[in-house]
CSV table of C-alpha atoms and ligand atoms in Angstrom, one decimal:
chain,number,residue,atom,x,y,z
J,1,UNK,CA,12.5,-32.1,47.6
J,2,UNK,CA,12.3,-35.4,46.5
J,3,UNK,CA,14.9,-37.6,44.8
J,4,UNK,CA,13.9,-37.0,41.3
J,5,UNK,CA,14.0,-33.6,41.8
J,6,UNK,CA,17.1,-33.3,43.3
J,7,UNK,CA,18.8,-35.6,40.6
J,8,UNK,CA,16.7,-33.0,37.7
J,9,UNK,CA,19.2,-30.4,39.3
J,10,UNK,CA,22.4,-32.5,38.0
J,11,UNK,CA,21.3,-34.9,35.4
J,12,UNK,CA,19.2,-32.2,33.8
J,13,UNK,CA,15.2,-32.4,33.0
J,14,UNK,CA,15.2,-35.1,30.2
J,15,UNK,CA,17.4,-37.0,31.3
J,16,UNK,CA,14.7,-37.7,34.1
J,17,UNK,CA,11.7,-37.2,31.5
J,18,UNK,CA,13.6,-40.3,29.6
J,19,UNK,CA,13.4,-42.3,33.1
J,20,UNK,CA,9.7,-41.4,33.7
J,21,UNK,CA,8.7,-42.2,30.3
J,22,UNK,CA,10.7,-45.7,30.6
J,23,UNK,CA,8.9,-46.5,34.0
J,24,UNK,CA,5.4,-45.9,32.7
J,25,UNK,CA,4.7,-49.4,31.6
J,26,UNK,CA,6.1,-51.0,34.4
J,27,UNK,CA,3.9,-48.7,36.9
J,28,UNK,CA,3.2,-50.5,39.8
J,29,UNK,CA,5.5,-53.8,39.0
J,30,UNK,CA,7.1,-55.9,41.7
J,31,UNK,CA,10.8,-55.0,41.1
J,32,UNK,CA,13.0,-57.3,43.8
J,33,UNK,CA,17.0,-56.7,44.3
J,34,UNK,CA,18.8,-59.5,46.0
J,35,UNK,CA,22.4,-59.3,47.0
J,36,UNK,CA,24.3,-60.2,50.2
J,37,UNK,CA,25.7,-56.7,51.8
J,38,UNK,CA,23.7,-54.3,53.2
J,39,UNK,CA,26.8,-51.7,53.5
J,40,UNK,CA,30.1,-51.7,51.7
J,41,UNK,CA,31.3,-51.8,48.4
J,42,UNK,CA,29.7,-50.5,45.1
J,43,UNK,CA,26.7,-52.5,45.0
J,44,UNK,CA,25.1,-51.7,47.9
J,45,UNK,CA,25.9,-48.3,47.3
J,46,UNK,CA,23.9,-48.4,43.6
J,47,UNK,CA,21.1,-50.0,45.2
J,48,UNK,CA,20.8,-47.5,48.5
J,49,UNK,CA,20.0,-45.1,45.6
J,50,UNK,CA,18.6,-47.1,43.2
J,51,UNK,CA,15.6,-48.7,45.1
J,52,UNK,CA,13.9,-45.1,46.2
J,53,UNK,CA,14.7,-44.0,43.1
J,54,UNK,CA,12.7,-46.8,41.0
J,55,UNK,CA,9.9,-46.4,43.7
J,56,UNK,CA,9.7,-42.9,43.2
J,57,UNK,CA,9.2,-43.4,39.3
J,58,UNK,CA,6.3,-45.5,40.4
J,59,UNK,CA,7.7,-49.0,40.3
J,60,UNK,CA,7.3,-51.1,43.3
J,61,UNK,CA,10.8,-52.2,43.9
J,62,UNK,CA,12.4,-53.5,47.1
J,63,UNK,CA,16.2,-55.1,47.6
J,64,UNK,CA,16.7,-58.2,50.3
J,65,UNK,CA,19.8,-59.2,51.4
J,66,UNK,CA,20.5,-62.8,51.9
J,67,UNK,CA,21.8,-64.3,55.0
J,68,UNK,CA,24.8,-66.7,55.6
J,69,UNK,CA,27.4,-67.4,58.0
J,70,UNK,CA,31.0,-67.7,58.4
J,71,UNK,CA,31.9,-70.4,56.2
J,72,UNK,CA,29.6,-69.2,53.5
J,73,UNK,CA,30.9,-65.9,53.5
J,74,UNK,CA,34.8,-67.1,53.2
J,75,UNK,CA,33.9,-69.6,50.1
J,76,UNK,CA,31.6,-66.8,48.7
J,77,UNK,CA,35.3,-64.3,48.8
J,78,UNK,CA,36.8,-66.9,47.0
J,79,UNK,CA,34.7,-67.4,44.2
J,80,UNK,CA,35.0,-64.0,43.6
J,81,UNK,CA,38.7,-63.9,43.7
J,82,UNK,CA,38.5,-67.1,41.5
J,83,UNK,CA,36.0,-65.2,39.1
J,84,UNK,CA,38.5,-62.7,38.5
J,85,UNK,CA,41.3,-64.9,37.5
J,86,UNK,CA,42.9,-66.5,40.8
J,87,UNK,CA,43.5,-70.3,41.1
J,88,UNK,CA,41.6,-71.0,43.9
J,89,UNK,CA,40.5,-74.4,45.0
J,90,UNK,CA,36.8,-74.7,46.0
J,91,UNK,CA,36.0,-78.1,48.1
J,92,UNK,CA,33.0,-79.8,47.3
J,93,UNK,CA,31.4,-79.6,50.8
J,94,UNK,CA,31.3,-75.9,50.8
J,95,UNK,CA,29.4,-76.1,47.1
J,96,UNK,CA,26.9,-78.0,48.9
J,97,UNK,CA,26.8,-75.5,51.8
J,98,UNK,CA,26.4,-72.5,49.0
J,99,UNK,CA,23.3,-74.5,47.7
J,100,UNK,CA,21.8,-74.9,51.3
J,101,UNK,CA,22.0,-71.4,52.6
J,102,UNK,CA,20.4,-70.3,49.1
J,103,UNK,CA,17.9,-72.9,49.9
J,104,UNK,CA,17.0,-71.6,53.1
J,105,UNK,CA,17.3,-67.8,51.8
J,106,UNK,CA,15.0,-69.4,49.1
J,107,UNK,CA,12.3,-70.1,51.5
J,108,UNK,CA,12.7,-67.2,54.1
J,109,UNK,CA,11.4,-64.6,50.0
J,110,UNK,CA,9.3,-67.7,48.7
J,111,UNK,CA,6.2,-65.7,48.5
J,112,UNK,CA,8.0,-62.8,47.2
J,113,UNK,CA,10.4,-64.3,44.3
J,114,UNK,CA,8.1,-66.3,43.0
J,115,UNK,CA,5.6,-64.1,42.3
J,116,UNK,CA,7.7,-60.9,41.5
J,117,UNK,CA,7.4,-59.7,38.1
J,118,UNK,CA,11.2,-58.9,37.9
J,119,UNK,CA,14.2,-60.4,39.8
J,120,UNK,CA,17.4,-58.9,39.9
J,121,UNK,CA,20.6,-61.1,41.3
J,122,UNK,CA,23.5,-59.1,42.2
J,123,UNK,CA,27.1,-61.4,41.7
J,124,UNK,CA,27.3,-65.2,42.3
J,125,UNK,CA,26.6,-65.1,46.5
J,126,UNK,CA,22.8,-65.3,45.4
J,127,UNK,CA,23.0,-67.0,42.4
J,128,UNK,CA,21.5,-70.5,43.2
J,129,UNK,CA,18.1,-68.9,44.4
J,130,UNK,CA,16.8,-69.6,40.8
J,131,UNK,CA,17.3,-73.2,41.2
J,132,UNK,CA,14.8,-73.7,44.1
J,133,UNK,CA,12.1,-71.4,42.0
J,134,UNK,CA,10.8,-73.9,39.1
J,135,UNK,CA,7.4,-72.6,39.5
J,136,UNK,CA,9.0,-68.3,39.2
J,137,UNK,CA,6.5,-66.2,37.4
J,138,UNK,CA,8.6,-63.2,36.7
J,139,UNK,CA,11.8,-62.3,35.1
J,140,UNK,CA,14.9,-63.3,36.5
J,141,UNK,CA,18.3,-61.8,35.8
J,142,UNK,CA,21.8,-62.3,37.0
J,143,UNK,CA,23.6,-59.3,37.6
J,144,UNK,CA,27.5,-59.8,37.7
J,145,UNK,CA,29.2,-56.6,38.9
J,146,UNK,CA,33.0,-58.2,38.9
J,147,UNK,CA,35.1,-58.9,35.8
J,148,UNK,CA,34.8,-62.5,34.9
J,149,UNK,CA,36.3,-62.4,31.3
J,150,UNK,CA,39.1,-65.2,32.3
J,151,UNK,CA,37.7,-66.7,35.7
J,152,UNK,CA,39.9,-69.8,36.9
J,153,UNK,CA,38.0,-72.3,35.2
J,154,UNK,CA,37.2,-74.8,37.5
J,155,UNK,CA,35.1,-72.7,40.0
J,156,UNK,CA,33.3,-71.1,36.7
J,157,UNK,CA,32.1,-74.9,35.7
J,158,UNK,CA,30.4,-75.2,38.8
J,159,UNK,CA,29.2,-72.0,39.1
J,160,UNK,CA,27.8,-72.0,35.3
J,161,UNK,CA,24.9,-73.9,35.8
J,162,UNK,CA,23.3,-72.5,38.2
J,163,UNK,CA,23.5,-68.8,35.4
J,164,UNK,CA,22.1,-70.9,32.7
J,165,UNK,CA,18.1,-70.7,33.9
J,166,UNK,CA,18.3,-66.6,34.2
J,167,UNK,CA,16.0,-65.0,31.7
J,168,UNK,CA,18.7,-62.3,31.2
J,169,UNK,CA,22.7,-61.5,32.2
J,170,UNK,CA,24.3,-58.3,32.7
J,171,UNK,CA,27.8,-57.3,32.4
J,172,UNK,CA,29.9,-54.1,32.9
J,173,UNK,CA,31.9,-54.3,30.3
J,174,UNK,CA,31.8,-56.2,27.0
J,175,UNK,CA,35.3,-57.9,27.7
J,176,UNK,CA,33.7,-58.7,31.4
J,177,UNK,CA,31.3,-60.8,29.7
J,178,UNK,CA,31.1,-64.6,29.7
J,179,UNK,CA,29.0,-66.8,27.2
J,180,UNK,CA,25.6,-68.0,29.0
J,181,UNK,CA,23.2,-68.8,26.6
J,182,UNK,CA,20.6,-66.1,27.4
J,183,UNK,CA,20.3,-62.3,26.6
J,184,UNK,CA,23.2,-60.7,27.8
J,185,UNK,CA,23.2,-57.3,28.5
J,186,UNK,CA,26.4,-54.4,28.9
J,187,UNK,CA,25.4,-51.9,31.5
J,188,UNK,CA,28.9,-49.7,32.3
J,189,UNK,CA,29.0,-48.4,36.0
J,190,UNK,CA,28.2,-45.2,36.9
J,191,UNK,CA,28.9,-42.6,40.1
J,192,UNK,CA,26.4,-40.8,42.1
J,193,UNK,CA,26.7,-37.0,41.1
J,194,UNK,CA,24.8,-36.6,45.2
J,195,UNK,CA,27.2,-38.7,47.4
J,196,UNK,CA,30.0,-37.6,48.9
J,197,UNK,CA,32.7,-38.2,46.6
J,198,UNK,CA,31.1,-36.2,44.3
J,199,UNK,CA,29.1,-33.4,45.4
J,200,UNK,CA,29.6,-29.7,44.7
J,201,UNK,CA,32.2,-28.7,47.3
J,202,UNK,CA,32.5,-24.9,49.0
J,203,UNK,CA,35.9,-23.8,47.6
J,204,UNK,CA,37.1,-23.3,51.3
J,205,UNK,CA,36.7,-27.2,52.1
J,206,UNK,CA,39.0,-27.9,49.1
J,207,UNK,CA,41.5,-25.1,50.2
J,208,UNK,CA,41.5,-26.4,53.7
J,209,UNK,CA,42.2,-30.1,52.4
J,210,UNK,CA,44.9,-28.3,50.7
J,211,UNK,CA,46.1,-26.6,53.5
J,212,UNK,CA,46.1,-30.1,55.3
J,213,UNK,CA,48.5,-31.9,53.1
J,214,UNK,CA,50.9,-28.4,52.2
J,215,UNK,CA,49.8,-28.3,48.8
J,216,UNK,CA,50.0,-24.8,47.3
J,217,UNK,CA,46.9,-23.9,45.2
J,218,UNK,CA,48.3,-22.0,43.0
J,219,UNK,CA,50.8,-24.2,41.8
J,220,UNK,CA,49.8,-27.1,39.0
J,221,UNK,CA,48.9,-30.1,40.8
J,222,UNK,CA,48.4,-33.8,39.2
J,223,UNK,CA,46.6,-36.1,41.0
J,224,UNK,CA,46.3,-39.9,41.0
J,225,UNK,CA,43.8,-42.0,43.3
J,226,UNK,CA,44.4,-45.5,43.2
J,227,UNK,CA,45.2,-48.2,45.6
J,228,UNK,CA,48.8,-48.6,46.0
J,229,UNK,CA,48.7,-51.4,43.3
J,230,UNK,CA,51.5,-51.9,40.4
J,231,UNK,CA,48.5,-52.0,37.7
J,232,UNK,CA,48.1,-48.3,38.3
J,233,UNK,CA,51.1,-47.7,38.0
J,234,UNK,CA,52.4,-45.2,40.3
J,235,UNK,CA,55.8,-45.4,40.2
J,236,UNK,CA,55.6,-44.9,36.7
J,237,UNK,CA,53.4,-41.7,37.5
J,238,UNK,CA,56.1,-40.1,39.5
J,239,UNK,CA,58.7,-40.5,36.8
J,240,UNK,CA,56.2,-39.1,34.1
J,241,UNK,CA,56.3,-36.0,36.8
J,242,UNK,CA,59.7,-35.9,37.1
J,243,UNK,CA,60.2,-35.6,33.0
J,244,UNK,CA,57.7,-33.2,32.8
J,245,UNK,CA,59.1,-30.8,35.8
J,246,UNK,CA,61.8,-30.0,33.6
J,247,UNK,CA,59.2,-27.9,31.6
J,248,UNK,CA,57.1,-27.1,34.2
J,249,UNK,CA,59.2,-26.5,37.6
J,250,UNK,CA,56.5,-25.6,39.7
J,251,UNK,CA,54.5,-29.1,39.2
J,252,UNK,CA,53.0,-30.8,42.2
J,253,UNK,CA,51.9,-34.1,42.3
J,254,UNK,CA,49.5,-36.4,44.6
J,255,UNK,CA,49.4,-40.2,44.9
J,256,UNK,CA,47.0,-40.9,47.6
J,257,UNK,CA,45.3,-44.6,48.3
J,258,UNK,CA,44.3,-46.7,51.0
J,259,UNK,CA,46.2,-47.2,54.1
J,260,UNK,CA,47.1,-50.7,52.8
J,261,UNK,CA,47.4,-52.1,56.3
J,262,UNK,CA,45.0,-55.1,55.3
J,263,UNK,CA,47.1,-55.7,51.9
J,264,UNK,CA,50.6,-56.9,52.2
J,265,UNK,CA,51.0,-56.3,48.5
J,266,UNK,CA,49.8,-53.0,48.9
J,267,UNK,CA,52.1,-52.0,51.9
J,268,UNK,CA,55.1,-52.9,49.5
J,269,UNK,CA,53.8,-51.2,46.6
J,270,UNK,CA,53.7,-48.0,49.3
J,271,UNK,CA,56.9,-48.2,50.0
J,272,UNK,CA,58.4,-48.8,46.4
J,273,UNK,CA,56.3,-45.6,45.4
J,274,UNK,CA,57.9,-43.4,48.9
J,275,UNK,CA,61.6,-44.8,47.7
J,276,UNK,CA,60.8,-43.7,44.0
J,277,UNK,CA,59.8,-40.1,45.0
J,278,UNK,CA,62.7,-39.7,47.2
J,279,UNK,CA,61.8,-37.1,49.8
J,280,UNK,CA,60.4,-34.8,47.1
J,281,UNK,CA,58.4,-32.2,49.1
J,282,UNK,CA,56.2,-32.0,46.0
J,283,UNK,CA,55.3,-35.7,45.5
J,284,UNK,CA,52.9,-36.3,48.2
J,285,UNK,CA,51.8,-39.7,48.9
J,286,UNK,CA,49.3,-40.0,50.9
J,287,UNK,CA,47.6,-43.1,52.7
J,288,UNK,CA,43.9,-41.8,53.3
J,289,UNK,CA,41.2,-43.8,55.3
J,290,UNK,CA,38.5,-45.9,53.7
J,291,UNK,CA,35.9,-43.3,54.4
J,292,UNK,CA,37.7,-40.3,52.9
J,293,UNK,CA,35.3,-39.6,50.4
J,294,UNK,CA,35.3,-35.7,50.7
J,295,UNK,CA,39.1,-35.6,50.4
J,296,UNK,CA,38.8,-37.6,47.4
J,297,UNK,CA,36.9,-35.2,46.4
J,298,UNK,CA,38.4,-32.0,47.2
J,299,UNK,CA,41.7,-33.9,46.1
J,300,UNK,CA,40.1,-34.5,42.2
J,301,UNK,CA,38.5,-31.0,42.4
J,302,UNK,CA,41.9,-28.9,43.3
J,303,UNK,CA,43.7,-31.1,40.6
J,304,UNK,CA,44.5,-29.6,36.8
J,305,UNK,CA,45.0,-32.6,35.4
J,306,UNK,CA,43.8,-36.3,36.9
J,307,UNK,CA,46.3,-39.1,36.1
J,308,UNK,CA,45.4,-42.6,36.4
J,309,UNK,CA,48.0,-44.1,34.3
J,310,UNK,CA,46.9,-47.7,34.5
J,311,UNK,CA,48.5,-50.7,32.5
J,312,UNK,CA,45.6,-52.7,33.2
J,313,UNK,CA,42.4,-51.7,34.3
J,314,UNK,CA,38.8,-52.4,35.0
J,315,UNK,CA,36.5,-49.4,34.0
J,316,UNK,CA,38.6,-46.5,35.8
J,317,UNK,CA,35.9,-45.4,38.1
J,318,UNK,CA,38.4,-42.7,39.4
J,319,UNK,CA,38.7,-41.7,36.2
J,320,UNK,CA,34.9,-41.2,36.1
J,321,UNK,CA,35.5,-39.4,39.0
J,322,UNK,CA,37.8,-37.0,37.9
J,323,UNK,CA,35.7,-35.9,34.7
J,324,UNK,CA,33.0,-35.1,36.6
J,325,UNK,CA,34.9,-32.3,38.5
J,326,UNK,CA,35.5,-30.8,35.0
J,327,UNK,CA,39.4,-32.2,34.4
J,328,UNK,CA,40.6,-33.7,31.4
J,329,UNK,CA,42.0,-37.0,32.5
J,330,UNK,CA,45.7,-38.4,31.3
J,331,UNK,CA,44.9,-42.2,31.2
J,332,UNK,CA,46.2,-45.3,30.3
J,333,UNK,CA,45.2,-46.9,26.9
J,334,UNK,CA,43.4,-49.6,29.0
J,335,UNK,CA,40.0,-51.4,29.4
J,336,UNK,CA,37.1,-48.9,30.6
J,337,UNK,CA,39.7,-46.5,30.6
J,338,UNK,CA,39.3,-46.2,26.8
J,339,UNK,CA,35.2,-45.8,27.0
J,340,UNK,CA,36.1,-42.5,28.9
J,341,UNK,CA,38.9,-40.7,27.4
J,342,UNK,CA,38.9,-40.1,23.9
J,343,UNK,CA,41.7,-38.3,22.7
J,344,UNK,CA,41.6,-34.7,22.4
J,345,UNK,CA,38.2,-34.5,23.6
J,346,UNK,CA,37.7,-35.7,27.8
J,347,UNK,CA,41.5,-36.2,27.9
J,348,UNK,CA,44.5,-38.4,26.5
J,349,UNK,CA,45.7,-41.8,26.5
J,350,UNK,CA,48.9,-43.0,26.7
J,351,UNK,CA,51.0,-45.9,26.8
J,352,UNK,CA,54.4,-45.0,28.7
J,353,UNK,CA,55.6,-42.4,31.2
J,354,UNK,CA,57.4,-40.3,28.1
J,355,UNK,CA,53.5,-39.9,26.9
J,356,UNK,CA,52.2,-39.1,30.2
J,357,UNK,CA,55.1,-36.4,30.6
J,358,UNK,CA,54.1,-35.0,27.0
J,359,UNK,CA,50.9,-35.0,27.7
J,360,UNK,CA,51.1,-33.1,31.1
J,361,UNK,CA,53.4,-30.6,29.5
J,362,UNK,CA,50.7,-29.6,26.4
J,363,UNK,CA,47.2,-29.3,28.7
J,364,UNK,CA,49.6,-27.2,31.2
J,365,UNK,CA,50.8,-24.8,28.1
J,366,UNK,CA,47.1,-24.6,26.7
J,367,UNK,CA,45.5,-23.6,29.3
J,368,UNK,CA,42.4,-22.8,26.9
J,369,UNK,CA,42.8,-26.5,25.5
J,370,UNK,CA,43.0,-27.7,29.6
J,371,UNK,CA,39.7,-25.6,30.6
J,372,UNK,CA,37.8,-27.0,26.9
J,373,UNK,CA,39.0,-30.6,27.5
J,374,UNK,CA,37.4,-30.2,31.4
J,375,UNK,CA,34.4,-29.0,30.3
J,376,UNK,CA,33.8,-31.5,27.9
J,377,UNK,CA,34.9,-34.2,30.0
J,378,UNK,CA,31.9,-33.1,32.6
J,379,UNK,CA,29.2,-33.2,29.7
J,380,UNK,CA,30.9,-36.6,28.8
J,381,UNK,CA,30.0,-37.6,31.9
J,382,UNK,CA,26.5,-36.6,32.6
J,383,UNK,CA,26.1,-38.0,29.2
J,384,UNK,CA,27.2,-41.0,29.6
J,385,UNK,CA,28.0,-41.8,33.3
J,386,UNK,CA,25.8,-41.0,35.7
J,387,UNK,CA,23.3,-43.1,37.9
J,388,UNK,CA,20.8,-42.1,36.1
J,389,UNK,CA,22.2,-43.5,32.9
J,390,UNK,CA,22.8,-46.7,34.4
J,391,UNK,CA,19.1,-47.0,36.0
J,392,UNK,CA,17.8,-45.9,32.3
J,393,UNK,CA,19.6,-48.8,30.8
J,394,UNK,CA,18.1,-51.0,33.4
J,395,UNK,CA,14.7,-49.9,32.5
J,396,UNK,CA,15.0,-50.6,29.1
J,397,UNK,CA,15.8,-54.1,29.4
J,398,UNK,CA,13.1,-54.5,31.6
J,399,UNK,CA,10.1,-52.9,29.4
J,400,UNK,CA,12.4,-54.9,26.5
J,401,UNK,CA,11.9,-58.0,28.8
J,402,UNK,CA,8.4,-57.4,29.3
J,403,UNK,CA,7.7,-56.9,25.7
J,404,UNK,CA,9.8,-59.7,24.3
J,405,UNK,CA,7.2,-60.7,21.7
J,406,UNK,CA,7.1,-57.2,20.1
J,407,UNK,CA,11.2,-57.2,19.7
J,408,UNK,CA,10.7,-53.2,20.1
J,409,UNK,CA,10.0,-50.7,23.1
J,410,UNK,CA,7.1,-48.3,22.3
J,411,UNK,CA,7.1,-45.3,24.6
G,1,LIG,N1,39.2,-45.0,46.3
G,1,LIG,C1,39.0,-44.6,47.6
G,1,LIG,N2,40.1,-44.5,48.4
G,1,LIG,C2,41.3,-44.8,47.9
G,1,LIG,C3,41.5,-45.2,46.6
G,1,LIG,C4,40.4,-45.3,45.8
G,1,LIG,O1,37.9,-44.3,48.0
G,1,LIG,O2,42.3,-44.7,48.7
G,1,LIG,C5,38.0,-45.1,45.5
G,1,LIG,C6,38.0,-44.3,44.2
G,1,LIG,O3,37.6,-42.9,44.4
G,1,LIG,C7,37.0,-45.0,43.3
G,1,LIG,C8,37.3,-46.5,43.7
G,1,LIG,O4,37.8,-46.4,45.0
G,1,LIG,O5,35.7,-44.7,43.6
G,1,LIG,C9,38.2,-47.2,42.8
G,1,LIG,O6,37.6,-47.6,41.7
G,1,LIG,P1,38.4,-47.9,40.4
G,1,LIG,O7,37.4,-48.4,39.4
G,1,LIG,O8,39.1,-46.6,39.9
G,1,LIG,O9,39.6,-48.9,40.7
G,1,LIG,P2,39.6,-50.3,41.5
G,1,LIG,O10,40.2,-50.0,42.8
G,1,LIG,O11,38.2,-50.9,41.5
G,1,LIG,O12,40.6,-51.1,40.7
């Protein structure tokens, strides 16, 4: 079966018509993705799935990777730390270095950028390409996957004009957005119904994980995934389960993150979260591996209710997550957080560990209210969510791009 198919299965038949009917006029059109990791982290995990798929919808897309070394790669980290907020000092010498290794990854695709209909430019590591492409033909847009609504300022003055020539921006999230004078775009993540973390799982692997970490099926279980970080707030989690165990004495909760081992704040946040549940046999913290996509999984589906009781988030993907395994989600009343839970609907949100502690206490008493709220959740998702979504938004803006004289899409 091909990929299209497969994704019909989940997504449902017009969610994939909408896609095909989107790709028509840009049959055949040179589609190139540029970013600077093969493996790892969330964007070369949408494009593994994203290329085939635009290529199966007839579009001739391809993604390159640009190359660099060590000392591009370290400055690179540090923009993005100092994109998100962090003071950090950039020297001059390594802003020229940034230009020359996007100058020589400039000439190694010459043939291919500048030609290519459409260019997509995943975060700032590729950035400067545009700069050495005066003569481009096609499209170009920046793609910024990391939230740069208050980015130490310095680093985004020298950054800035190298975003300014891009035909077109995209964001994640509105507040993510900075002001480059240019089309800007809001395209919200999305999860991959087909990978691991969020597959349809035999009932016997989730009882097994279970089994694994002495959690009792049919007890009610809460479940938080999050790196051990004081924005998610798991201490406060653990005393929103203690309030509400005095209603429900049978509660069982899970807290499982990273091991931490590469993040000294992290290891300290561990240990403040171990000293807060105090030996309770049904608090279960658990440090899980990076590649522990499965037990995520299993985790989210054996769950009743998903907490992720954030005071400051991004967009919440384990929220996202946790939805998609049919579970209303108790969340904090923060950032993407509040695209995804709407009250009474996919879940609640809530401010302090009192509100968490109500909250767990009412979906556990309805149970009719808990199952509804799951379901709807789920269809929130597929809705609103899924890759597919997030491929039909980028579609859009490229038939809107193509067609900028009309100022309409005719399909
Ligand atoms: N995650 C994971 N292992 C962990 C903790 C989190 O694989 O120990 C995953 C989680 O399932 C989700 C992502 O990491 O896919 C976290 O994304 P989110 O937007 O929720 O939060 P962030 O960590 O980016 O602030």
């Amino acid at each position: 079966m091909n990929l299209l198919d497969t994704y019909t299965q989940v997504c449902g038949e017009s969610a994939i018509d909408h896609l095909k009917q989107l790709a028509a006029p840009l049959k055949g059109m040179k589609v190139v993705h540029i970013n600077s990791t093969a493996v790892g982290g969330g964007v070369a995990e949408i494009l593994t799935k994203f290329v085939p798929l635009m290529r199966e919808l007839g579009i001739d897309a391809c993604w390159e990777v640009i190359r660099g070394d060590e000392y591009f790669f370290e400055g690179t980290k540090k923009m993005h730390n100092a994109l998100q907020g962090k003071s950090v000092e950039i020297s001059d010498d390594w802003w020229q270095h940034y230009e020359q290794v996007n100058a020589q990854n400039a000439e190694e695709y010459r043939p291919l950028l500048e030609s290519a209909p459409f260019v997509f430019i995943h975060d700032p590591q590729p950035a400067a390409l545009i700069k050495y492409f005066p003569q481009r033909q096609g499209k170009w847009v920046w793609r910024c996957h990391i939230n740069a609504s208050r980015p130490y300022r310095p680093v985004w003055r020298t950054l800035k004009p190298f975003l300014v020539p891009y035909n077109a921006s995209i964001f994640s999230l509105a507040t993510f957005a900075r002001d480059l004078p240019h089309r800007e775009y809001i395209v919200p993540p999305s999860i991959d119904p087909l990978s691991d973390k969020n597959i349809e799982l035999d009932p016997a692997e989730i009882e097994s994980v279970c089994q694994e970490f002495s959690i009792d099926l049919q007890r009610p279980l809460l479940v938080q995934i999050s790196r051990f970080d004081r924005f998610k707030d798991p201490v406060g989690v653990i005393q929103a389960y203690r309030l509400a165990t005095k209603f429900i004495p049978t509660l069982q909760l899970v807290l499982a993150g990273g091991s931490a081992t590469d993040d000294p704040e992290g290891k300290l946040v561990l240990e403040e979260v171990k000293a807060a549940a105090d030996g309770d046999k049904d608090i279960h913290v658990l440090s899980l591996p990076s590649d522990a996509h499965r037990t995520i999984n299993a985790l989210q589906r054996a769950a009743d209710i998903i907490i992720q009781k954030s005071t400051k988030e991004g967009f919440g993907l384990t929220v996202t997550e946790g939805m998609w395994k049919g579970k209303p989600v108790i969340g904090g009343n923060t950032g993407g957080i509040c695209l995804q839970v709407i009250n009474y609907h996919t879940g609640f949100l809530v401010n302090t560990p009192e509100g968490t502690a109500l909250r767990i206490r009412y979906l556990l008493k309805q149970t009719d209210q808990l199952q509804a709220m799951g379901k709807k959740a789920k269809e929130f998702v597929r809705e609103n969510f899924l890759m597919t979504r997030q491929l039909r938004e980028y579609l859009t803006l490229m038939v809107g791009l193509v067609d900028n004289a009309k100022g309409r899409i005719e399909l």
